[in-house]
Coordinates of C-alpha atoms in Angstrom, one line a residue:
M426 CA 10.9 31.9 13.1
S427 CA 7.7 33.4 14.5
D428 CA 5.1 31.9 16.6
H429 CA 2.3 33.4 15.0
A430 CA 2.8 31.6 11.7
L431 CA -0.6 29.8 10.5
L432 CA 1.6 27.4 8.7
R433 CA 5.8 26.1 9.7
V434 CA 7.7 23.5 8.4
E435 CA 10.8 23.0 10.1
G436 CA 13.8 20.3 9.1
L437 CA 11.2 18.3 6.6
T438 CA 13.1 15.7 4.9
V439 CA 10.8 13.6 2.9
G440 CA 12.8 10.6 1.2
F441 CA 11.4 7.3 -1.7
N442 CA 12.0 3.6 -1.6
T443 CA 13.7 3.2 -5.0
E444 CA 14.7 -0.3 -7.0
Q445 CA 18.1 1.4 -6.1
G446 CA 17.5 1.9 -2.5
P447 CA 16.4 4.7 -0.7
V448 CA 16.7 8.3 -1.6
R449 CA 16.3 12.0 -0.4
V450 CA 14.0 14.3 -2.6
T451 CA 13.8 17.1 0.0
E452 CA 16.5 17.4 3.1
D453 CA 16.1 19.9 5.6
V454 CA 12.8 22.4 4.3
S455 CA 12.2 24.8 6.3
F456 CA 10.3 28.2 5.8
E457 CA 7.0 29.9 7.4
L458 CA 3.6 31.4 6.5
K459 CA 1.4 33.6 8.3
A460 CA -2.1 33.7 7.9
G461 CA -3.3 36.3 4.9
H462 CA 0.8 36.5 3.6
T463 CA 1.8 34.7 0.5
L464 CA 4.9 32.8 0.4
G465 CA 6.7 31.9 -3.3
L466 CA 8.0 29.0 -3.1
V467 CA 10.4 28.9 -6.6
G468 CA 13.2 26.6 -8.2
E469 CA 13.5 25.3 -11.5
S470 CA 12.2 21.8 -12.1
G471 CA 13.0 18.8 -10.3
C472 CA 14.1 21.2 -6.8
G473 CA 11.4 19.2 -4.9
K474 CA 8.6 22.2 -4.9
S475 CA 5.8 19.8 -5.3
V476 CA 7.0 17.1 -3.5
T477 CA 7.0 19.6 -0.1
A478 CA 3.2 20.9 -1.3
Q479 CA 2.0 17.1 -1.4
T480 CA 3.8 16.1 1.5
I481 CA 2.0 19.2 3.9
M482 CA -1.2 18.0 2.6
R483 CA 0.1 14.1 3.1
L484 CA -1.1 13.0 -0.9
L485 CA 2.3 10.9 -1.5
P486 CA 2.1 7.4 -1.0
S487 CA 3.7 5.6 1.9
P488 CA 4.8 3.3 0.9
P489 CA 7.2 4.4 -1.7
S490 CA 7.1 7.9 0.5
R491 CA 8.2 8.8 3.7
I492 CA 8.8 11.5 5.7
D493 CA 12.2 10.8 7.5
A494 CA 12.4 14.0 10.0
G495 CA 11.2 17.1 10.2
R496 CA 7.2 18.9 11.6
I497 CA 4.8 20.5 9.4
L498 CA 2.3 22.7 11.8
F499 CA -0.5 23.9 10.8
E500 CA -2.3 26.0 13.7
G501 CA 0.0 23.5 15.9
K502 CA -0.6 20.5 14.7
D503 CA 1.9 18.5 13.2
L504 CA 0.9 16.9 9.9
A505 CA 3.5 14.9 9.7
T506 CA 2.6 12.6 12.4
A507 CA -1.6 13.1 11.6
S508 CA -3.9 10.2 10.8
Q509 CA -5.3 9.5 7.7
R510 CA -8.6 10.5 9.3
E511 CA -7.7 13.2 10.9
M512 CA -6.0 14.9 7.3
Q513 CA -9.2 14.0 5.6
K514 CA -11.0 16.4 8.0
I515 CA -8.6 19.1 7.1
R516 CA -7.7 18.6 3.3
G517 CA -10.2 20.2 1.3
D518 CA -11.7 22.0 4.0
R519 CA -9.1 24.1 6.2
I520 CA -6.4 23.6 3.5
G521 CA -7.5 23.9 0.0
M522 CA -4.6 22.7 -3.1
V523 CA -4.8 24.0 -6.8
F524 CA -3.6 21.6 -9.3
Q525 CA -1.2 22.8 -12.1
E526 CA -3.3 20.5 -14.3
P527 CA -6.8 20.9 -14.1
M528 CA -7.5 18.5 -16.9
T529 CA -6.3 15.5 -15.2
S530 CA -7.3 16.4 -11.5
L531 CA -10.8 17.2 -12.2
N532 CA -12.9 14.2 -12.6
P533 CA -13.9 13.5 -16.1
T534 CA -16.6 11.3 -15.2
L535 CA -18.2 13.5 -12.8
R536 CA -20.5 17.1 -14.1
I537 CA -18.7 20.4 -12.0
G538 CA -21.3 20.5 -9.9
E539 CA -21.1 17.5 -8.6
Q540 CA -17.3 17.5 -8.1
I541 CA -17.7 21.5 -6.1
A542 CA -20.2 20.6 -3.9
E543 CA -18.7 17.4 -2.9
P544 CA -16.5 19.1 -0.2
L545 CA -19.5 20.6 1.4
M546 CA -21.6 17.6 1.7
L547 CA -18.2 16.0 3.1
H548 CA -16.8 19.1 5.4
R549 CA -20.6 20.4 6.1
G550 CA -23.3 17.8 5.8
M551 CA -24.9 19.9 3.6
T552 CA -27.7 18.1 1.1
R553 CA -27.1 18.0 -2.4
A554 CA -29.8 20.7 -3.0
K555 CA -28.4 23.3 -0.2
A556 CA -24.4 22.6 -2.2
D557 CA -25.6 23.5 -5.3
E558 CA -27.1 26.6 -4.4
E559 CA -23.6 27.3 -2.7
V560 CA -22.0 25.8 -5.7
V561 CA -23.4 28.5 -8.1
K562 CA -22.5 31.2 -5.6
V563 CA -18.9 30.3 -6.0
L564 CA -18.6 29.6 -9.7
K565 CA -19.8 33.5 -9.5
Q566 CA -17.3 34.3 -7.4
V567 CA -14.1 32.8 -9.9
G568 CA -15.3 34.7 -12.8
I569 CA -17.7 31.5 -14.4
G570 CA -20.8 33.1 -16.1
N571 CA -23.4 31.1 -16.6
A572 CA -23.0 29.4 -13.5
E573 CA -26.6 27.6 -13.2
R574 CA -25.3 25.9 -16.8
R575 CA -21.9 25.6 -16.2
L576 CA -22.0 23.4 -13.0
L577 CA -24.3 20.8 -15.1
Q578 CA -20.8 20.8 -17.6
Y579 CA -18.6 17.7 -17.6
P580 CA -14.6 19.3 -17.6
H581 CA -14.1 18.0 -20.9
E582 CA -16.7 20.6 -22.1
L583 CA -14.8 23.8 -20.7
S584 CA -12.2 25.4 -21.7
G585 CA -8.4 25.8 -20.0
G586 CA -9.1 28.5 -18.4
L587 CA -12.6 27.7 -17.1
R588 CA -11.0 24.2 -15.5
Q589 CA -8.3 26.0 -13.8
R590 CA -11.0 28.3 -12.5
V591 CA -13.3 24.9 -11.4
M592 CA -10.5 23.7 -9.3
I593 CA -9.9 27.4 -7.4
A594 CA -13.8 26.4 -6.6
I595 CA -13.2 23.5 -5.4
A596 CA -10.0 24.9 -3.3
I597 CA -12.3 28.0 -1.5
I598 CA -15.9 26.4 -1.3
C599 CA -15.0 26.0 2.2
K600 CA -13.5 28.7 2.9
P601 CA -10.6 27.2 4.0
Q602 CA -7.5 29.4 5.6
L603 CA -4.6 28.2 3.8
L604 CA -4.2 27.4 -0.4
I605 CA -1.8 25.8 -1.8
A606 CA -1.3 26.7 -5.5
D607 CA 1.2 24.4 -7.2
E608 CA 2.3 25.8 -10.8
P609 CA -1.5 27.1 -11.2
T610 CA -0.9 28.8 -14.3
T611 CA 1.6 26.5 -16.2
A612 CA -0.8 24.6 -18.7
L613 CA -2.5 28.3 -19.6
D614 CA -1.6 30.6 -22.0
V615 CA -0.2 34.3 -21.1
T616 CA -3.2 35.8 -21.2
I617 CA -5.5 33.2 -19.2
Q618 CA -2.5 33.2 -17.0
A619 CA -2.7 37.3 -15.8
Q620 CA -6.6 36.7 -15.2
I621 CA -5.8 33.5 -13.1
M622 CA -3.4 35.4 -10.8
E623 CA -5.7 38.4 -10.4
L624 CA -8.0 36.1 -9.1
L625 CA -6.4 34.6 -7.1
K626 CA -5.4 38.0 -5.7
A627 CA -8.7 39.1 -5.4
L628 CA -9.6 36.0 -3.7
Q629 CA -7.1 36.4 -1.3
K630 CA -7.9 39.6 -0.2
E631 CA -11.7 39.0 0.1
L632 CA -11.2 35.5 1.8
G633 CA -8.2 36.5 3.8
L634 CA -6.3 32.9 2.7
A635 CA -3.0 32.7 3.4
V636 CA -1.6 31.7 -0.2
L637 CA 1.8 28.9 -0.5
L638 CA 2.3 30.1 -4.0
I639 CA 4.5 27.3 -5.6
T640 CA 6.4 28.4 -9.3
H641 CA 9.1 29.0 -11.1
D642 CA 7.7 32.6 -12.3
L643 CA 10.1 35.1 -10.9
G644 CA 7.5 37.9 -12.0
M645 CA 4.7 36.2 -10.5
V646 CA 6.2 36.2 -7.2
A647 CA 7.1 39.5 -7.6
E648 CA 3.7 40.2 -7.8
M649 CA 1.8 38.0 -5.2
C650 CA 4.6 37.3 -2.5
E651 CA 5.5 39.1 0.4
T652 CA 8.2 36.6 1.0
I653 CA 10.6 34.1 -0.8
A654 CA 12.3 30.7 -0.4
V655 CA 14.1 29.7 -3.3
M656 CA 14.5 26.0 -3.3
Y657 CA 17.4 24.1 -5.0
A658 CA 18.3 20.1 -5.0
G659 CA 15.6 19.6 -2.5
R660 CA 17.1 22.2 -0.4
I661 CA 16.0 25.8 1.1
V662 CA 18.3 28.1 -0.7
E663 CA 17.6 31.8 0.4
T664 CA 14.7 33.2 1.7
G665 CA 13.9 36.7 3.0
R666 CA 11.4 39.3 2.2
T667 CA 10.9 39.7 -1.8
A668 CA 11.5 42.3 -2.4
D669 CA 15.1 42.2 -0.3
V670 CA 15.7 39.1 -2.2
F671 CA 15.2 40.7 -5.4
A672 CA 16.9 43.5 -4.7
R673 CA 19.9 41.9 -3.7
P674 CA 20.5 38.3 -3.7
H675 CA 23.1 36.3 -1.7
H676 CA 23.2 32.7 -3.3
P677 CA 24.6 32.3 -6.9
Y678 CA 21.8 30.0 -7.7
T679 CA 19.1 32.9 -6.9
H680 CA 21.3 35.8 -8.5
G681 CA 21.3 33.5 -11.5
L682 CA 17.7 32.6 -11.6
L683 CA 16.9 36.7 -11.5
N684 CA 19.6 37.2 -14.5
S685 CA 17.7 34.4 -16.4
S686 CA 14.8 35.5 -15.8
P687 CA 12.9 37.1 -19.7
R688 CA 11.3 40.1 -17.9
R689 CA 15.0 41.5 -17.2
A690 CA 16.5 41.1 -20.4
K691 CA 16.5 43.7 -23.4
K692 CA 15.7 43.5 -27.0
G693 CA 18.2 42.5 -28.8
E694 CA 20.3 41.1 -25.7
R695 CA 20.9 37.4 -25.7
L696 CA 19.1 35.5 -22.4
P697 CA 21.7 34.2 -19.4
S698 CA 21.3 31.0 -18.4
I699 CA 22.5 28.6 -15.5
P700 CA 25.3 26.3 -16.8
G701 CA 24.5 22.3 -16.2
L702 CA 21.1 20.5 -14.7
V703 CA 20.4 20.2 -11.6
P704 CA 21.6 16.7 -9.8
P705 CA 18.6 14.4 -9.5
P706 CA 18.1 12.9 -5.8
G707 CA 20.6 10.2 -4.8
A708 CA 23.3 12.1 -6.6
R709 CA 23.5 15.3 -5.1
G710 CA 27.1 14.6 -3.2
T711 CA 27.7 15.8 0.5
G712 CA 28.2 19.3 -0.3
C713 CA 26.2 22.5 -1.8
S714 CA 23.9 20.3 -4.6
F715 CA 24.9 23.8 -6.5
A716 CA 28.8 23.5 -6.6
A717 CA 29.0 22.1 -10.1
R718 CA 27.5 25.1 -11.3
C719 CA 28.6 27.9 -9.3
P720 CA 30.8 30.6 -10.5
N721 CA 31.9 31.0 -6.9
V722 CA 32.4 27.7 -5.6
L723 CA 35.2 27.4 -2.8
E724 CA 36.6 23.7 -2.2
R725 CA 34.7 24.1 1.1
C726 CA 31.6 24.0 -1.3
R727 CA 32.5 20.5 -2.4
A728 CA 33.1 19.0 0.9
E729 CA 30.4 20.3 2.9
A730 CA 26.5 21.5 2.8
P731 CA 26.3 24.8 4.1
P732 CA 23.0 25.7 6.5
L733 CA 21.3 28.9 6.2
I734 CA 23.4 31.8 7.3
P735 CA 22.2 35.2 8.0
Q736 CA 22.8 37.6 4.8
G737 CA 21.3 41.3 6.0
N738 CA 17.9 40.8 6.0
D739 CA 17.8 37.6 4.4
A740 CA 19.3 34.2 4.8
A741 CA 21.5 31.7 2.4
A742 CA 22.7 28.9 1.9
C743 CA 26.3 29.8 1.1
W744 CA 29.6 29.4 2.0
N745 CA 30.3 32.4 -0.6
P746 CA 27.5 33.8 -0.7
M747 CA 27.5 37.5 -3.8
P748 CA 28.3 40.6 -2.5

């Protein structure tokens, strides 16, 4: 890994205490993100993407969650061992986060202006009047017109697209170095999705943001991300430059994801799919978790979990990679 990465996740293993006993949700997750760059963390629902993002931000309640192993280095500081007081200084200031469902993330009882102003008052010590001046500026920056009126409205008075723009405004109001976007367009229609992604691209360029984009939309990754990390059943199974991975995927799971993308399908053709389901935590076995769904499976795959192995310009965790 590079010594110049803004964010480095090294061997991150996260577990939960359940009624059936302790289970691991992510295992040995490693990736890095340089300043000003975008990394796409992709995979099906249930693969551990959001748990990874919330662990970076230390948002998961502990208990029942726990970090069993690994480091989360942000500007060289290990967030995995940081105190809650230290994390409160970092969250919303140096790291911003956009969640996938703004209606449940925004406080329905507070006006929009109050919610966007809060990080400025907390991290910059601004008065409410001074913070409101900045709120108007950031509302315009994220493409919300008539900003002076909007800051007096409540979340339920805004459309889904406007609520997501408000979430982005909250995330960038303190001009963070890193923005984590967790499925930022899932709850929006296709037209609004495109607008939100264009907004994120413009803000990244304007503010010099590093962006960790969590998504299952491979088309979005192709447009936004220099690098990609493919996650399956709590592990990173392939990583590399996006163009290289898309042109020649080595892990059968990545290959299946790309083949099942609607953007690659020809009109009238049946869309390919990956048979089976992602195994839940606690039922992943000792070998490769993809073995039961894999067309290239070997006996070794069922017995031994593969590490990330260099494959040309990227790396894949596979004993029998795609040619």
